Amino acid sequence: MAKASYCMKNVYRAKWCAKHGLPLMAKAFMKLNAMLCGCHIDYKANIPLHTGLSHSGHGVVINGACEIGENVIIGHGVTIGNRMPGHGGHPVIEDGVYIGSGAYVGGGILIGKGARIGAHAVVIKDVPAGCTAVGNPARIIFNNKISG
């Protein structure tokens, strides 16, 4: 398990503040993340404390409705969120996923356990467990599923 980054610690501080009726303090932690880490990770997002963020999460944007599993590694400059208001859903990212730098993961999609998203990929469709997706729009180039 990776050590929690400063950015993720601030997200959890903001979660605590919001839960205990201190919304202004929660917003202050989010502003601190924006100034010091250059990221916006909404404290309403379901994201584990030990999510791996490369380069202290620089440029990472994560929508508040997203769900992220354990042992997920997120590169710098990644955006995870809704495609457009009213176009339904938010991404669900399962355990052990790697998301390369500059990737966009958007809409009501599921990224399966152990999947890999290439750098600068635009993912707007589901990626099955154990698969690798690259490109714009992303397509599956490698399927590492073990049949059984």
Coordinates of N, CA and C in Angstrom, one line a residue:
M1 N 0.8 -1.2 0.0 CA 0.0 0.0 0.0 C 0.9 1.2 0.0
A2 N 0.6 2.2 -0.9 CA 1.4 3.4 -1.0 C 1.1 4.3 0.2
K3 N 2.0 5.2 0.5 CA 1.8 6.2 1.5 C 0.9 7.3 0.9
A4 N 0.0 7.7 1.8 CA -1.0 8.7 1.3 C -0.3 10.0 0.9
S5 N -0.7 10.6 -0.2 CA -0.1 11.8 -0.6 C -0.7 13.0 0.1
Y6 N 0.0 14.1 0.1 CA -0.5 15.3 0.7 C -1.8 15.7 0.2
C7 N -2.0 15.6 -1.1 CA -3.2 15.9 -1.8 C -4.4 15.1 -1.3
M8 N -4.2 13.8 -1.2 CA -5.2 12.9 -0.7 C -5.5 13.2 0.8
K9 N -4.5 13.5 1.6 CA -4.8 13.8 3.0 C -5.7 15.1 3.1
N10 N -5.5 16.0 2.2 CA -6.3 17.2 2.2 C -7.7 16.9 1.8
V11 N -7.9 16.0 0.9 CA -9.3 15.5 0.5 C -10.0 14.9 1.7
Y12 N -9.2 14.1 2.4 CA -9.9 13.4 3.6 C -10.1 14.4 4.7
R13 N -9.2 15.4 4.9 CA -9.5 16.5 5.8 C -10.8 17.3 5.5
A14 N -11.0 17.5 4.2 CA -12.2 18.2 3.7 C -13.4 17.3 3.9
K15 N -13.3 16.0 3.7 CA -14.4 15.1 4.0 C -14.8 15.2 5.4
W16 N -13.8 15.2 6.3 CA -14.1 15.2 7.8 C -14.8 16.5 8.1
C17 N -14.3 17.6 7.6 CA -14.9 18.9 7.9 C -16.3 19.0 7.4
A18 N -16.6 18.5 6.2 CA -18.0 18.5 5.7 C -18.9 17.7 6.5
K19 N -18.4 16.5 6.9 CA -19.2 15.6 7.8 C -19.5 16.2 9.1
H20 N -18.6 17.0 9.6 CA -18.8 17.6 11.0 C -19.3 19.1 10.9
G21 N -20.0 19.4 9.8 CA -20.6 20.7 9.7 C -19.7 21.9 9.6
L22 N -18.6 21.7 8.9 CA -17.6 22.8 8.7 C -17.4 23.0 7.2
P23 N -18.4 23.4 6.4 CA -18.3 23.5 4.9 C -17.3 24.5 4.5
L24 N -17.1 25.6 5.2 CA -16.1 26.6 4.7 C -14.7 26.0 4.9
M25 N -14.5 25.3 6.0 CA -13.1 24.7 6.2 C -12.9 23.6 5.1
A26 N -13.9 22.9 4.7 CA -13.8 21.9 3.6 C -13.4 22.5 2.3
K27 N -14.0 23.7 2.0 CA -13.7 24.4 0.8 C -12.3 25.0 0.9
A28 N -11.8 25.3 2.1 CA -10.5 25.9 2.2 C -9.4 24.8 1.9
F29 N -9.7 23.5 2.3 CA -8.8 22.4 2.0 C -8.8 22.2 0.5
M30 N -9.9 22.3 -0.2 CA -10.0 22.1 -1.6 C -9.2 23.2 -2.3
K31 N -9.3 24.5 -1.8 CA -8.5 25.6 -2.4 C -7.0 25.4 -2.2
L32 N -6.7 24.9 -1.0 CA -5.3 24.6 -0.7 C -4.7 23.6 -1.7
N33 N -5.5 22.5 -2.0 CA -5.1 21.5 -3.0 C -4.9 22.2 -4.4
A34 N -5.8 23.1 -4.7 CA -5.7 23.7 -6.0 C -4.5 24.6 -6.1
M35 N -4.1 25.3 -5.0 CA -3.0 26.2 -5.1 C -1.6 25.4 -5.0
L36 N -1.6 24.4 -4.1 CA -0.3 23.7 -3.8 C -0.1 22.5 -4.7
C37 N -1.1 21.8 -5.1 CA -1.0 20.6 -5.9 C -1.5 20.8 -7.3
G38 N -2.2 21.8 -7.6 CA -2.7 22.0 -8.9 C -3.8 21.0 -9.3
C39 N -4.6 20.5 -8.4 CA -5.5 19.5 -8.7 C -6.9 19.9 -8.1
H40 N -7.9 19.2 -8.6 CA -9.3 19.3 -8.0 C -9.8 17.9 -7.8
I41 N -9.8 17.4 -6.6 CA -10.4 16.1 -6.3 C -11.5 16.4 -5.3
D42 N -12.7 16.3 -5.8 CA -13.9 16.6 -4.9 C -13.9 15.7 -3.7
Y43 N -14.1 16.3 -2.6 CA -14.2 15.5 -1.3 C -15.4 14.6 -1.3
K44 N -16.4 14.8 -2.2 CA -17.6 13.9 -2.2 C -17.3 12.6 -3.0
A45 N -16.2 12.6 -3.7 CA -15.9 11.3 -4.5 C -15.6 10.2 -3.5
N46 N -16.0 9.0 -3.9 CA -15.8 7.8 -3.2 C -14.4 7.3 -3.6
I47 N -13.3 7.7 -2.9 CA -12.0 7.5 -3.3 C -11.1 7.1 -2.1
P48 N -10.4 6.0 -2.1 CA -9.6 5.6 -0.9 C -8.5 6.5 -0.7
L49 N -8.1 6.6 0.6 CA -7.0 7.5 1.0 C -5.7 7.2 0.3
H50 N -5.4 5.9 0.1 CA -4.1 5.5 -0.5 C -4.1 5.3 -2.0
T51 N -5.0 6.1 -2.7 CA -5.0 6.1 -4.1 C -3.6 6.7 -4.6
G52 N -3.0 6.0 -5.5 CA -1.7 6.5 -6.0 C -1.8 7.6 -7.0
L53 N -1.2 8.8 -6.7 CA -1.3 9.9 -7.6 C 0.1 10.3 -8.0
S54 N 0.5 10.2 -9.2 CA 1.8 10.6 -9.7 C 2.0 12.1 -9.6
H55 N 3.2 12.5 -9.3 CA 3.5 13.9 -9.2 C 2.6 14.7 -8.3
S56 N 2.2 14.1 -7.2 CA 1.4 14.8 -6.2 C 0.0 15.1 -6.7
G57 N -0.4 14.4 -7.7 CA -1.8 14.7 -8.3 C -1.9 15.9 -9.1
H58 N -0.7 16.4 -9.6 CA -0.7 17.7 -10.4 C -1.6 17.5 -11.6
G59 N -2.6 18.4 -11.7 CA -3.5 18.5 -12.9 C -4.6 17.5 -12.8
V60 N -4.8 16.7 -11.8 CA -5.8 15.7 -11.7 C -7.2 16.4 -11.3
V61 N -8.2 16.0 -12.0 CA -9.6 16.5 -11.7 C -10.4 15.2 -11.6
I62 N -11.1 15.1 -10.4 CA -12.0 14.0 -10.1 C -13.3 14.5 -9.6
N63 N -14.4 14.2 -10.4 CA -15.7 14.6 -10.0 C -16.2 14.0 -8.7
G64 N -17.1 14.7 -8.0 CA -17.6 14.3 -6.7 C -18.4 13.0 -6.8
A65 N -19.0 12.6 -7.9 CA -19.8 11.5 -8.0 C -19.1 10.2 -8.3
C66 N -17.8 10.3 -8.6 CA -17.0 9.1 -9.1 C -16.8 8.1 -7.9
E67 N -16.6 6.9 -8.3 CA -16.3 5.8 -7.4 C -15.0 5.1 -7.8
I68 N -14.0 5.1 -6.9 CA -12.7 4.6 -7.3 C -12.3 3.5 -6.3
G69 N -11.9 2.3 -6.8 CA -11.5 1.2 -5.9 C -10.1 1.3 -5.3
E70 N -9.7 0.2 -4.6 CA -8.4 0.2 -4.0 C -7.3 0.0 -5.0
N71 N -6.1 0.4 -4.6 CA -4.9 0.2 -5.4 C -5.0 0.7 -6.8
V72 N -5.6 1.9 -7.0 CA -5.7 2.5 -8.3 C -4.6 3.5 -8.4
I73 N -3.9 3.5 -9.5 CA -2.8 4.5 -9.7 C -3.3 5.5 -10.8
I74 N -3.2 6.8 -10.5 CA -3.7 7.8 -11.5 C -2.5 8.7 -11.8
G75 N -2.2 8.8 -13.1 CA -1.2 9.7 -13.6 C -1.5 11.2 -13.5
H76 N -0.6 12.0 -13.7 CA -0.8 13.5 -13.7 C -1.7 13.9 -14.9
G77 N -2.5 14.9 -14.7 CA -3.3 15.5 -15.7 C -4.5 14.6 -16.1
V78 N -4.9 13.7 -15.3 CA -6.0 12.8 -15.6 C -7.3 13.5 -15.2
T79 N -8.4 13.4 -16.0 CA -9.7 13.9 -15.7 C -10.7 12.7 -15.6
I80 N -11.4 12.6 -14.5 CA -12.4 11.5 -14.3 C -13.7 12.2 -13.9
G81 N -14.7 12.1 -14.7 CA -16.0 12.7 -14.4 C -17.1 12.5 -15.4
N82 N -18.1 13.3 -15.3 CA -19.2 13.2 -16.2 C -18.8 13.7 -17.6
R83 N -19.5 13.2 -18.6 CA -19.2 13.7 -20.0 C -19.8 15.0 -20.2
M84 N -21.1 15.2 -19.9 CA -21.7 16.5 -20.0 C -22.9 16.4 -19.0
P85 N -23.3 17.6 -18.5 CA -24.5 17.6 -17.6 C -25.7 17.0 -18.4
G86 N -26.4 16.1 -17.7 CA -27.6 15.5 -18.3 C -27.3 14.3 -19.2
H87 N -26.0 13.9 -19.3 CA -25.7 12.7 -20.2 C -25.4 11.5 -19.3
G88 N -26.0 11.5 -18.1 CA -26.0 10.3 -17.3 C -24.8 9.7 -16.8
G89 N -24.7 9.5 -15.5 CA -23.8 8.6 -14.9 C -22.4 9.2 -14.6
H90 N -21.7 8.4 -13.9 CA -20.3 8.8 -13.5 C -19.5 7.5 -13.6
P91 N -18.2 7.7 -13.8 CA -17.3 6.5 -13.9 C -17.2 5.7 -12.6
V92 N -17.1 4.4 -12.7 CA -16.9 3.5 -11.6 C -15.6 2.8 -12.0
I93 N -14.5 2.9 -11.2 CA -13.2 2.4 -11.4 C -13.0 1.3 -10.4
E94 N -12.8 0.1 -10.8 CA -12.6 -1.0 -9.9 C -11.2 -1.1 -9.4
D95 N -10.9 -2.1 -8.5 CA -9.6 -2.2 -7.9 C -8.5 -2.5 -8.9
G96 N -7.2 -2.0 -8.6 CA -6.0 -2.3 -9.3 C -5.9 -1.8 -10.7
V97 N -6.6 -0.7 -11.0 CA -6.6 0.0 -12.3 C -5.4 1.0 -12.4
Y98 N -4.8 1.0 -13.6 CA -3.8 2.0 -13.8 C -4.3 3.0 -14.9
I99 N -4.3 4.3 -14.6 CA -4.7 5.3 -15.6 C -3.5 6.2 -15.9
G100 N -3.1 6.2 -17.2 CA -1.9 6.9 -17.6 C -2.1 8.4 -17.7
S101 N -1.1 9.1 -17.7 CA -1.0 10.6 -17.7 C -1.9 11.2 -18.8
G102 N -2.7 12.2 -18.5 CA -3.5 12.9 -19.4 C -4.7 12.2 -19.9
A103 N -5.1 11.1 -19.4 CA -6.2 10.4 -19.8 C -7.5 11.0 -19.4
Y104 N -8.6 10.8 -20.1 CA -9.9 11.3 -19.8 C -10.8 10.1 -19.7
V105 N -11.5 9.9 -18.5 CA -12.4 8.8 -18.3 C -13.8 9.5 -17.9
G106 N -14.7 9.4 -18.8 CA -16.0 10.1 -18.6 C -17.2 9.4 -18.9
G107 N -18.3 9.7 -18.2 CA -19.6 9.2 -18.4 C -19.9 8.0 -17.5
G108 N -21.1 7.4 -17.6 CA -21.5 6.3 -16.8 C -20.9 5.0 -17.3
I109 N -19.6 4.9 -17.1 CA -18.9 3.7 -17.5 C -18.2 2.9 -16.4
L110 N -17.8 1.7 -16.7 CA -17.2 0.8 -15.7 C -15.8 0.5 -16.2
I111 N -14.8 0.7 -15.4 CA -13.4 0.3 -15.8 C -13.2 -0.9 -14.9
G112 N -13.0 -2.1 -15.5 CA -12.9 -3.3 -14.7 C -11.6 -3.5 -14.0
K113 N -11.7 -4.5 -13.1 CA -10.5 -4.8 -12.2 C -9.3 -5.1 -13.0
G114 N -8.2 -4.4 -12.6 CA -6.9 -4.7 -13.2 C -6.7 -4.1 -14.7
A115 N -7.6 -3.3 -15.1 CA -7.5 -2.7 -16.4 C -6.4 -1.6 -16.5
R116 N -6.0 -1.3 -17.7 CA -5.0 -0.3 -17.9 C -5.5 0.7 -18.9
I117 N -5.3 2.0 -18.6 CA -5.7 3.0 -19.6 C -4.4 3.7 -20.0
G118 N -4.2 3.8 -21.3 CA -3.0 4.4 -21.8 C -3.0 5.9 -21.6
A119 N -1.8 6.5 -21.8 CA -1.6 8.0 -21.7 C -2.5 8.7 -22.7
H120 N -3.1 9.7 -22.4 CA -4.0 10.5 -23.2 C -5.1 9.8 -23.9
A121 N -5.5 8.7 -23.4 CA -6.7 8.0 -23.9 C -7.9 8.7 -23.5
V122 N -8.9 8.6 -24.4 CA -10.3 9.2 -24.1 C -11.2 8.0 -24.0
V123 N -11.6 7.7 -22.7 CA -12.4 6.5 -22.5 C -13.8 6.9 -22.2
I124 N -14.7 6.5 -23.1 CA -16.2 6.9 -22.9 C -17.0 5.6 -23.0
K125 N -16.4 4.5 -23.1 CA -17.1 3.2 -23.1 C -16.4 2.3 -22.0
D126 N -17.2 1.3 -21.6 CA -16.6 0.3 -20.6 C -15.4 -0.3 -21.1
V127 N -14.5 -0.6 -20.1 CA -13.2 -1.3 -20.3 C -13.3 -2.6 -19.4
P128 N -13.4 -3.8 -20.0 CA -13.5 -5.0 -19.3 C -12.3 -5.2 -18.3
A129 N -12.4 -6.0 -17.3 CA -11.4 -6.4 -16.4 C -10.2 -6.9 -17.1
G130 N -9.0 -6.5 -16.7 CA -7.7 -7.1 -17.3 C -7.4 -6.6 -18.7
C131 N -8.1 -5.6 -19.2 CA -7.8 -5.2 -20.6 C -7.0 -3.9 -20.6
T132 N -6.4 -3.6 -21.7 CA -5.7 -2.3 -21.9 C -6.4 -1.5 -23.0
A133 N -6.7 -0.3 -22.7 CA -7.3 0.6 -23.7 C -6.4 1.8 -24.0
V134 N -6.3 2.2 -25.3 CA -5.5 3.3 -25.7 C -6.3 4.0 -26.8
G135 N -5.9 5.3 -27.0 CA -6.4 6.0 -28.2 C -7.5 7.0 -27.9
N136 N -7.9 7.7 -29.0 CA -9.0 8.7 -28.9 C -9.9 8.4 -30.1
P137 N -11.1 7.8 -29.9 CA -11.6 7.3 -28.7 C -10.9 6.0 -28.3
A138 N -10.9 5.6 -27.1 CA -10.1 4.4 -26.6 C -10.7 3.2 -27.2
R139 N -9.8 2.3 -27.5 CA -10.1 0.9 -28.0 C -9.3 -0.1 -27.3
I140 N -9.8 -1.3 -27.1 CA -9.0 -2.4 -26.4 C -7.9 -2.9 -27.4
I141 N -6.7 -2.9 -26.9 CA -5.6 -3.4 -27.7 C -5.0 -4.7 -27.1
F142 N -5.3 -4.9 -25.8 CA -4.8 -6.1 -25.2 C -5.8 -6.6 -24.2
N143 N -6.0 -7.9 -24.3 CA -7.0 -8.5 -23.3 C -6.2 -9.6 -22.5
N144 N -6.0 -9.3 -21.2 CA -5.2 -10.1 -20.4 C -6.1 -11.0 -19.5
K145 N -7.3 -11.2 -19.9 CA -8.2 -12.0 -19.1 C -7.8 -13.5 -19.2
I146 N -7.9 -14.1 -18.0 CA -7.6 -15.5 -17.9 C -8.9 -16.3 -17.9
S147 N -9.1 -17.0 -19.0 CA -10.4 -17.8 -19.1 C -10.3 -19.0 -18.1
G148 N -11.5 -19.3 -17.6 CA -11.4 -20.4 -16.6 C -12.7 -20.8 -16.1

